[in-house]
Short mmCIF file of C-alpha atoms in Angstrom, two decimals:
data_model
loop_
_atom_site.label_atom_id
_atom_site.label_comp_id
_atom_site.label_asym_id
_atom_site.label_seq_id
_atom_site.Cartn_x
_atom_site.Cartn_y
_atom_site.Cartn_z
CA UNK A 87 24.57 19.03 -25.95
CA UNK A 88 27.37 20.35 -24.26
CA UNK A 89 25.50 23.10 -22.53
CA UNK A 90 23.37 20.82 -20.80
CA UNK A 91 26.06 18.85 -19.88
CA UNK A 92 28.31 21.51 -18.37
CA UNK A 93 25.12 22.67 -16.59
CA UNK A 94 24.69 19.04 -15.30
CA UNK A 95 28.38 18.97 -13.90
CA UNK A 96 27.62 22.47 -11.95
CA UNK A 97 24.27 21.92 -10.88
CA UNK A 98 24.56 18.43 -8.77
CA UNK A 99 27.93 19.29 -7.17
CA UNK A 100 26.80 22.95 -6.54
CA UNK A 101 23.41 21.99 -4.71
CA UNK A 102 24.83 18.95 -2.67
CA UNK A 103 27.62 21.68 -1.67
CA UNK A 104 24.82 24.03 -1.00
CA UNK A 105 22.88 21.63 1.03
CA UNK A 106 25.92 20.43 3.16
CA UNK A 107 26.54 24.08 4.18
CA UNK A 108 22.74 24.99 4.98
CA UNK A 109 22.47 21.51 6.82
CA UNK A 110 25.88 22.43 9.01
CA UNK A 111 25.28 26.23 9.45
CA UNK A 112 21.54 26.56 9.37
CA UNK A 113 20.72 27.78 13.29
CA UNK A 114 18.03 24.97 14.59
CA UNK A 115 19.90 22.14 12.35
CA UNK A 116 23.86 22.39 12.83
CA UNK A 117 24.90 19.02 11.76
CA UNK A 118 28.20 17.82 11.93
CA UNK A 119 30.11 17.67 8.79
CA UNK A 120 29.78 13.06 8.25
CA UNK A 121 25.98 13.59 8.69
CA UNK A 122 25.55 16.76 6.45
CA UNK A 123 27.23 14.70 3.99
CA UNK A 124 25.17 11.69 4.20
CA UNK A 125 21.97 13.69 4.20
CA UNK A 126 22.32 16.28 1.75
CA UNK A 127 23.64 13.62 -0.95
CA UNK A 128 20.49 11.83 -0.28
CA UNK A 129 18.40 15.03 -0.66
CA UNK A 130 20.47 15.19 -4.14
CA UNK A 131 19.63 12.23 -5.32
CA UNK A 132 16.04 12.52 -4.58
CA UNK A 133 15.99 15.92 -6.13
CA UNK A 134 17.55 14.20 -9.37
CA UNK A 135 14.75 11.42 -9.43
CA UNK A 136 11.64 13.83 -9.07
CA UNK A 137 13.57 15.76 -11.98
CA UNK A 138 14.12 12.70 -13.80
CA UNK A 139 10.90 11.37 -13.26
CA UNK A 140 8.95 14.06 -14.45
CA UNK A 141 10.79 14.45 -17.37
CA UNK A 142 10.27 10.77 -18.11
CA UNK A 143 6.38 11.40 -17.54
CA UNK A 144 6.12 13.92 -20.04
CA UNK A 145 7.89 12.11 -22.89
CA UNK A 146 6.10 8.70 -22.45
CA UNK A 147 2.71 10.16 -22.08
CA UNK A 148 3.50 12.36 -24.81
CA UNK A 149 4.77 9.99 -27.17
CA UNK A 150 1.74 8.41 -29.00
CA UNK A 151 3.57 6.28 -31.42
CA UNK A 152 6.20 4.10 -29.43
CA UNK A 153 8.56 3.75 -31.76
CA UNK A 154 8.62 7.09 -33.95
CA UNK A 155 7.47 9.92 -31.57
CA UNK A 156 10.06 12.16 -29.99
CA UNK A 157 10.16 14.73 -27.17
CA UNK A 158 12.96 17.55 -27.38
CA UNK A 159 12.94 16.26 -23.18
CA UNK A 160 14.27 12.85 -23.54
CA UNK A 161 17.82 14.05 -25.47
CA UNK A 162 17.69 17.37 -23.06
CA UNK A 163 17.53 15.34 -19.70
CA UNK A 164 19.85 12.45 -20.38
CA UNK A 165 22.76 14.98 -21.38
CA UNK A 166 21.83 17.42 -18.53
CA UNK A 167 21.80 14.27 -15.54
CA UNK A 168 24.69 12.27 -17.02
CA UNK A 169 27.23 13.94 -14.41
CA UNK A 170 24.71 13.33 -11.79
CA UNK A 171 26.01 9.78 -11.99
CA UNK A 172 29.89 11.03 -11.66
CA UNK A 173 28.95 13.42 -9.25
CA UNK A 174 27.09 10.38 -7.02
CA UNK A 175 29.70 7.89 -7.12
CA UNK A 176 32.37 11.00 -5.68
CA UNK A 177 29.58 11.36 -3.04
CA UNK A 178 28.80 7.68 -1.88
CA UNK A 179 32.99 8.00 -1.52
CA UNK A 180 32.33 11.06 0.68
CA UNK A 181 29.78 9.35 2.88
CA UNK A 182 31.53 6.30 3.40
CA UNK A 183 35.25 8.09 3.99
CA UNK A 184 33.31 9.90 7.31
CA UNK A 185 31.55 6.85 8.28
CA UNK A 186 35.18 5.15 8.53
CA UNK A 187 36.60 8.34 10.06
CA UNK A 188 33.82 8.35 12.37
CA UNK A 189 34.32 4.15 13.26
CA UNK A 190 38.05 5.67 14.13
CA UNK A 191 39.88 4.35 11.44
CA UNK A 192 41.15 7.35 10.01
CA UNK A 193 43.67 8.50 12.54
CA UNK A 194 44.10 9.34 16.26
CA UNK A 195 42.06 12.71 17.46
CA UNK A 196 42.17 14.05 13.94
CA UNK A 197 46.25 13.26 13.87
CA UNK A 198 47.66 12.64 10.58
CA UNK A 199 46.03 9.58 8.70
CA UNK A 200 48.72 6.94 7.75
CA UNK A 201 50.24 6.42 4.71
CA UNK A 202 48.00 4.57 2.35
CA UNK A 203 44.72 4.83 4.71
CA UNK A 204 42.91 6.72 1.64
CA UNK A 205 43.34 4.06 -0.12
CA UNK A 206 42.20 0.83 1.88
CA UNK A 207 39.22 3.18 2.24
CA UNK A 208 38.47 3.26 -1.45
CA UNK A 209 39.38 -0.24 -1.20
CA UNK A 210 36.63 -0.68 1.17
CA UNK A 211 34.07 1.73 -0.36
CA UNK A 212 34.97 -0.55 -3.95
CA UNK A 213 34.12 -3.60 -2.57
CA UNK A 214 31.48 -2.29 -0.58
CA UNK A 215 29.74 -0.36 -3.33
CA UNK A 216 30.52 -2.02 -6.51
CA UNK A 217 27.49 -2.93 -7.59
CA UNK A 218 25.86 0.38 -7.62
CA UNK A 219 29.22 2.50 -9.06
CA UNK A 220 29.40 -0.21 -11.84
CA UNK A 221 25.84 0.56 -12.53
CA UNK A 222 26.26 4.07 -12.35
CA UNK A 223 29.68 3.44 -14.86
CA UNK A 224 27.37 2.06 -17.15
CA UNK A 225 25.03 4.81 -17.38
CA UNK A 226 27.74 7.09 -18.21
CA UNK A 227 30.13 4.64 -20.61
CA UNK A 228 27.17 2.68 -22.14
CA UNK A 229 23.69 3.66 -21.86
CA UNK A 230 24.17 7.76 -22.23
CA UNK A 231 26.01 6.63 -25.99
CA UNK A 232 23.64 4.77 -26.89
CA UNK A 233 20.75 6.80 -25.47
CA UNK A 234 22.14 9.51 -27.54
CA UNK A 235 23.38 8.44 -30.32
CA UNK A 236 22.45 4.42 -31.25
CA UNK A 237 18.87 5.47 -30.86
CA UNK A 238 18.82 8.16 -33.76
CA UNK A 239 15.68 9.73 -32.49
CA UNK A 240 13.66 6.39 -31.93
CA UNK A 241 12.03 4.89 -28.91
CA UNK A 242 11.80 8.11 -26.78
CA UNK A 243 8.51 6.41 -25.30
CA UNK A 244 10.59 3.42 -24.03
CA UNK A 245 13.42 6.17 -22.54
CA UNK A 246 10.64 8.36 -20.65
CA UNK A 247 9.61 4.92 -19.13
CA UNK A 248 12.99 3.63 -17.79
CA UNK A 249 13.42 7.14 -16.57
CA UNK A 250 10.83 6.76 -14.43
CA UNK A 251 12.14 4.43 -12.67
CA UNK A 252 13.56 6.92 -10.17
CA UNK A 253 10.33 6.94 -8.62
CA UNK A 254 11.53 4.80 -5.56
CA UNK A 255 14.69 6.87 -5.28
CA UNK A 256 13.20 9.43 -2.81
CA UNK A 257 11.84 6.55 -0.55
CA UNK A 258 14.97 4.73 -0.15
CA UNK A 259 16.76 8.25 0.26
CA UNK A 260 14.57 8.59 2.45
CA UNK A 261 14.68 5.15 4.33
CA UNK A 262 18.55 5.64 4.90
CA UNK A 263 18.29 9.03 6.42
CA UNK A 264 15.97 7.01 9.17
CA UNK A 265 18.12 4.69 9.63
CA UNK A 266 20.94 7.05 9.95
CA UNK A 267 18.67 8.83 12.66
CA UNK A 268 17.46 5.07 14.26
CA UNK A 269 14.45 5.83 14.03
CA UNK A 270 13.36 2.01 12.45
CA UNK A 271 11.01 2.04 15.18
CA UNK A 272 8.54 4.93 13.66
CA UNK A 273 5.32 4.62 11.74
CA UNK A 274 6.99 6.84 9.24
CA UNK A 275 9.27 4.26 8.67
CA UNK A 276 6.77 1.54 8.32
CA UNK A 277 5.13 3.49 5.60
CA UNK A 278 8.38 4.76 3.76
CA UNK A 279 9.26 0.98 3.74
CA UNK A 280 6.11 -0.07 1.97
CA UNK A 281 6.11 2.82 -0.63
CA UNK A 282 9.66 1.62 -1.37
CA UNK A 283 8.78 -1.73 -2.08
CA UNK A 284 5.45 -1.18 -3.80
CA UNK A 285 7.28 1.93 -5.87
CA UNK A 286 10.21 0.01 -6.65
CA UNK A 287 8.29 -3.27 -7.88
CA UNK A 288 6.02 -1.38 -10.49
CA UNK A 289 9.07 1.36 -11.39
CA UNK A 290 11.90 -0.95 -11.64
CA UNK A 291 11.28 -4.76 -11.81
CA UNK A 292 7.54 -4.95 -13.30
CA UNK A 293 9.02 -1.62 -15.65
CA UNK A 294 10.36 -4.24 -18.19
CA UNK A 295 7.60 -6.65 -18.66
CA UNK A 296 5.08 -3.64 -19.25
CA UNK A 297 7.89 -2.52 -22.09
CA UNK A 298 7.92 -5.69 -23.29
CA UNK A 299 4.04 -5.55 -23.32
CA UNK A 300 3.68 -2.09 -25.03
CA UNK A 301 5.87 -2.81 -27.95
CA UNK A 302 3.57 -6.28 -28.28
CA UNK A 303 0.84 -4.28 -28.47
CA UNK A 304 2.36 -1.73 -30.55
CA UNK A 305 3.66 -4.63 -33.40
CA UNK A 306 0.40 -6.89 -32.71
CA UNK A 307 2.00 -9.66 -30.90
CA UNK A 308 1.50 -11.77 -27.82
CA UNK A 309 3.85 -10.19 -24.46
CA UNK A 310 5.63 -13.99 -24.76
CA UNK A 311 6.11 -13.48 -28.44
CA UNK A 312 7.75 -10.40 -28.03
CA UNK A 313 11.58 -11.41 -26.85
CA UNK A 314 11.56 -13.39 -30.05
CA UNK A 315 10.71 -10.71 -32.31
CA UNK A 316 13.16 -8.10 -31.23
CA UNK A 317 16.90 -8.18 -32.13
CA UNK A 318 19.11 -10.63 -29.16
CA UNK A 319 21.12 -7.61 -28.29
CA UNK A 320 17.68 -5.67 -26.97
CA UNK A 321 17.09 -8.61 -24.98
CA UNK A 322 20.75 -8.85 -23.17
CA UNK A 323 20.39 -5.47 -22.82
CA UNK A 324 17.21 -5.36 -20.86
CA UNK A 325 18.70 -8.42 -19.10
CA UNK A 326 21.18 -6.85 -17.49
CA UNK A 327 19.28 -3.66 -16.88
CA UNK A 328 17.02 -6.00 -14.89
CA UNK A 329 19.51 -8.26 -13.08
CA UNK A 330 20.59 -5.67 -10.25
CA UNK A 331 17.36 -4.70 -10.05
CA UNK A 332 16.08 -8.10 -9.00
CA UNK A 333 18.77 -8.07 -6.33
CA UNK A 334 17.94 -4.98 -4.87
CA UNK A 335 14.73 -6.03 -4.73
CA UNK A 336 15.10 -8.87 -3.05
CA UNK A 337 17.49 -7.15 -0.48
CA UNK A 338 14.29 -4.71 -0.21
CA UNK A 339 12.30 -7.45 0.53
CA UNK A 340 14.50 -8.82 3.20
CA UNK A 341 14.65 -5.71 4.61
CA UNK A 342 10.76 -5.28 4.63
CA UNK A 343 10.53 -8.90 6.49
CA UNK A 344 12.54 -7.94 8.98
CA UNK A 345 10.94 -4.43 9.88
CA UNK A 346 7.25 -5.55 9.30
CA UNK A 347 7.79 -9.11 11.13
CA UNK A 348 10.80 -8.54 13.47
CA UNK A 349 11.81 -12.03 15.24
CA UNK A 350 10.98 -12.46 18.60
CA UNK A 351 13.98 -12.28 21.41
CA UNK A 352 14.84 -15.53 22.81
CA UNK A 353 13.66 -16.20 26.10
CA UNK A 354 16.72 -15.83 28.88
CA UNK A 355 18.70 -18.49 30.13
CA UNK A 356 18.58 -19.08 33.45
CA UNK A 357 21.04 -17.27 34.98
CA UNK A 358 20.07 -14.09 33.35
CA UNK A 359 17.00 -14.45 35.45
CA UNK A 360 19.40 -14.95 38.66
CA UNK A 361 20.07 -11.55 40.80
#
C-alpha cells in the first residue's frame, strides 16, 4: 500500500513538471510559464482519468458477483491516484496564482509582491474553488478510508463503476484549454461540448441510478425499492456524492445553451448608426 502510494505522490507531480517544461522549451510550442501551467495540469488530469477509467473498466466488467467479487485493480488504483487529488488542488493554486499575476495583481513589472498578496490569492482561489478542493478533500479524508478499509474486500463492482466516472474529465480538460485559446467559435468546440455533456450525464449523474439498479437486480428488488433496502448511511453517502455532480451539470448545461444557442446582439440605438 505504501508503494503505490509513494509512486502516486512522484508520478503526478513529476509528469505535470515534465509537461510544463516540454510545453515551455519544446521548439514549435514555447509557451509562457501561466499557460504551460494551465495546460499541462489539464493534460494531467486527463491522463489520470483515462488511467482511472480503465482501471475502473476492468474491475466492473470483471466482477461477476456485485457484491463478493474482487479485482487486485480496485485496492491497487485507489492507493496509487490518492495523491493525484493533493497534487491537483496544489495545481488549480498554480493556475489561478498566474492568472492573477497575469490580471496584474501580483506586483508592478515583476517588483516585489506586497506583504500578504499570497494570501488574498489563496483567499481568492478558496472561495473561488471550494467546491471542487472540498470534493477533492473528501476523496482523500473520507472516501480513500473507506474505499480501503470500511469495504473489507466487498463491492469492488460498485468502485470500478464510480471510477469511471472520469470519463468526462478529458472533455472538460479539454473544453478549458479552448477556452483558454478562444477558440469557442470552432467546430471542435461544438463537439467537445456535446461529448462533455452526453459523457458526463451517463458517467456521473445517471452513474448512481444504474448502481442503484444493479444491486436491485442483484438482491431481486424493484430500482424504487432499493434505497429502502440498503443501510441510511449508503444512501447519504451516494447523496452527497451526487449533489455536486448535479451542479456541475447544470453549470454544463448552461454552458452548452449558451454555445449551441448564443443570444442574438441587440439591434443599435440610433446614434450608433449616426457617422
Amino acid at each position: 500500500m505504501a508503494l503505490l502510494f509513494v509512486m502516486g505522490c512522484i508520478f503526478f507531480p513529476l509528469l505535470f513538471a515534465l509537461l510544463c517544461w516540454g510545453l515551455q522549451n519544446h521548439s514549435s510550442l514555447q509557451m509562457e510559464r501561466p499557460e504551460a501551467v494551465l495546460v499541462a495540469s489539464k493534460l494531467v488530469s486527463s491522463v489520470q482519468a483515462v488511467m482511472a477509467s480503465t482501471a475502473g473498466y476492468i474491475v466492473s466488467t470483471s466482477c461477476k458477483h456485485i457484491i463478493d467479487d474482487q479485482h487486485w485493480l480496485s485496492s491497487a488504483y485507489t492507493q496509487f491516484a490518492v495523491p493525484y487529488f493533493i497534487y491537483d488542488i496544489y495545481a488549480m493554486f498554480l493556475c489561478h496564482w498566474h492568472k492573477h499575476q497575469v490580471k496584474g495583481h501580483g506586483g508592478d513589472e515583476g517588483g516585489a509582491r506586497a506583504p500578504g498578496s499570497i494570501w488574498a490569492v489563496a483567499r481568492g482561489y478558496l472561495h473561488k474553488e471550494f467546491l471542487m478542493v472540498l470534493h477533492h478533500a473528501v476523496m482523500v479524508l473520507v472516501c480513500f478510508p473507506l474505499s480501503v478499509v470500511w469495504r473489507q474486500g466487498k463491492g469492488d463492482f460498485f468502485l470500478g463503476c464510480l471510477l469511471m466516472a472520469e470519463v468526462s474529465t478529458p472533455f472538460v480538460c479539454l473544453g478549458k484549454i479552448l477556452i483558454q485559446y478562444k477558440q469557442q467559435h470552432t467546430l471542435l468546440h461544438k463537439v467537445n461540448g456535446a461529448l462533455m455533456l452526453l459523457s458526463f450525464l451517463c458517467c456521473r449523474v445517471l452513474l448512481f441510478p444504474y448502481l442503484y439498479w444493479a444491486y436491485g437486480r442483484h438482491a431481486g428488488l424493484p430500482l424504487l425499492a432499493v434505497p429502502l433496502a440498503i443501510p441510511a448511511h449508503v444512501n447519504l453517502g451516494a447523496a452527497l456524492l451526487l449533489a455536486p455532480q448535479l451542479y456541475w451539470f447544470f453549470l454544463i448545461c448552461r454552458g452548452a445553451c449558451r454555445l449551441f444557442w448564443p443570444r442574438s446582439s441587440p439591434p443599435p440605438s440610433p446614434s450608433q448608426t449616426q457617422d
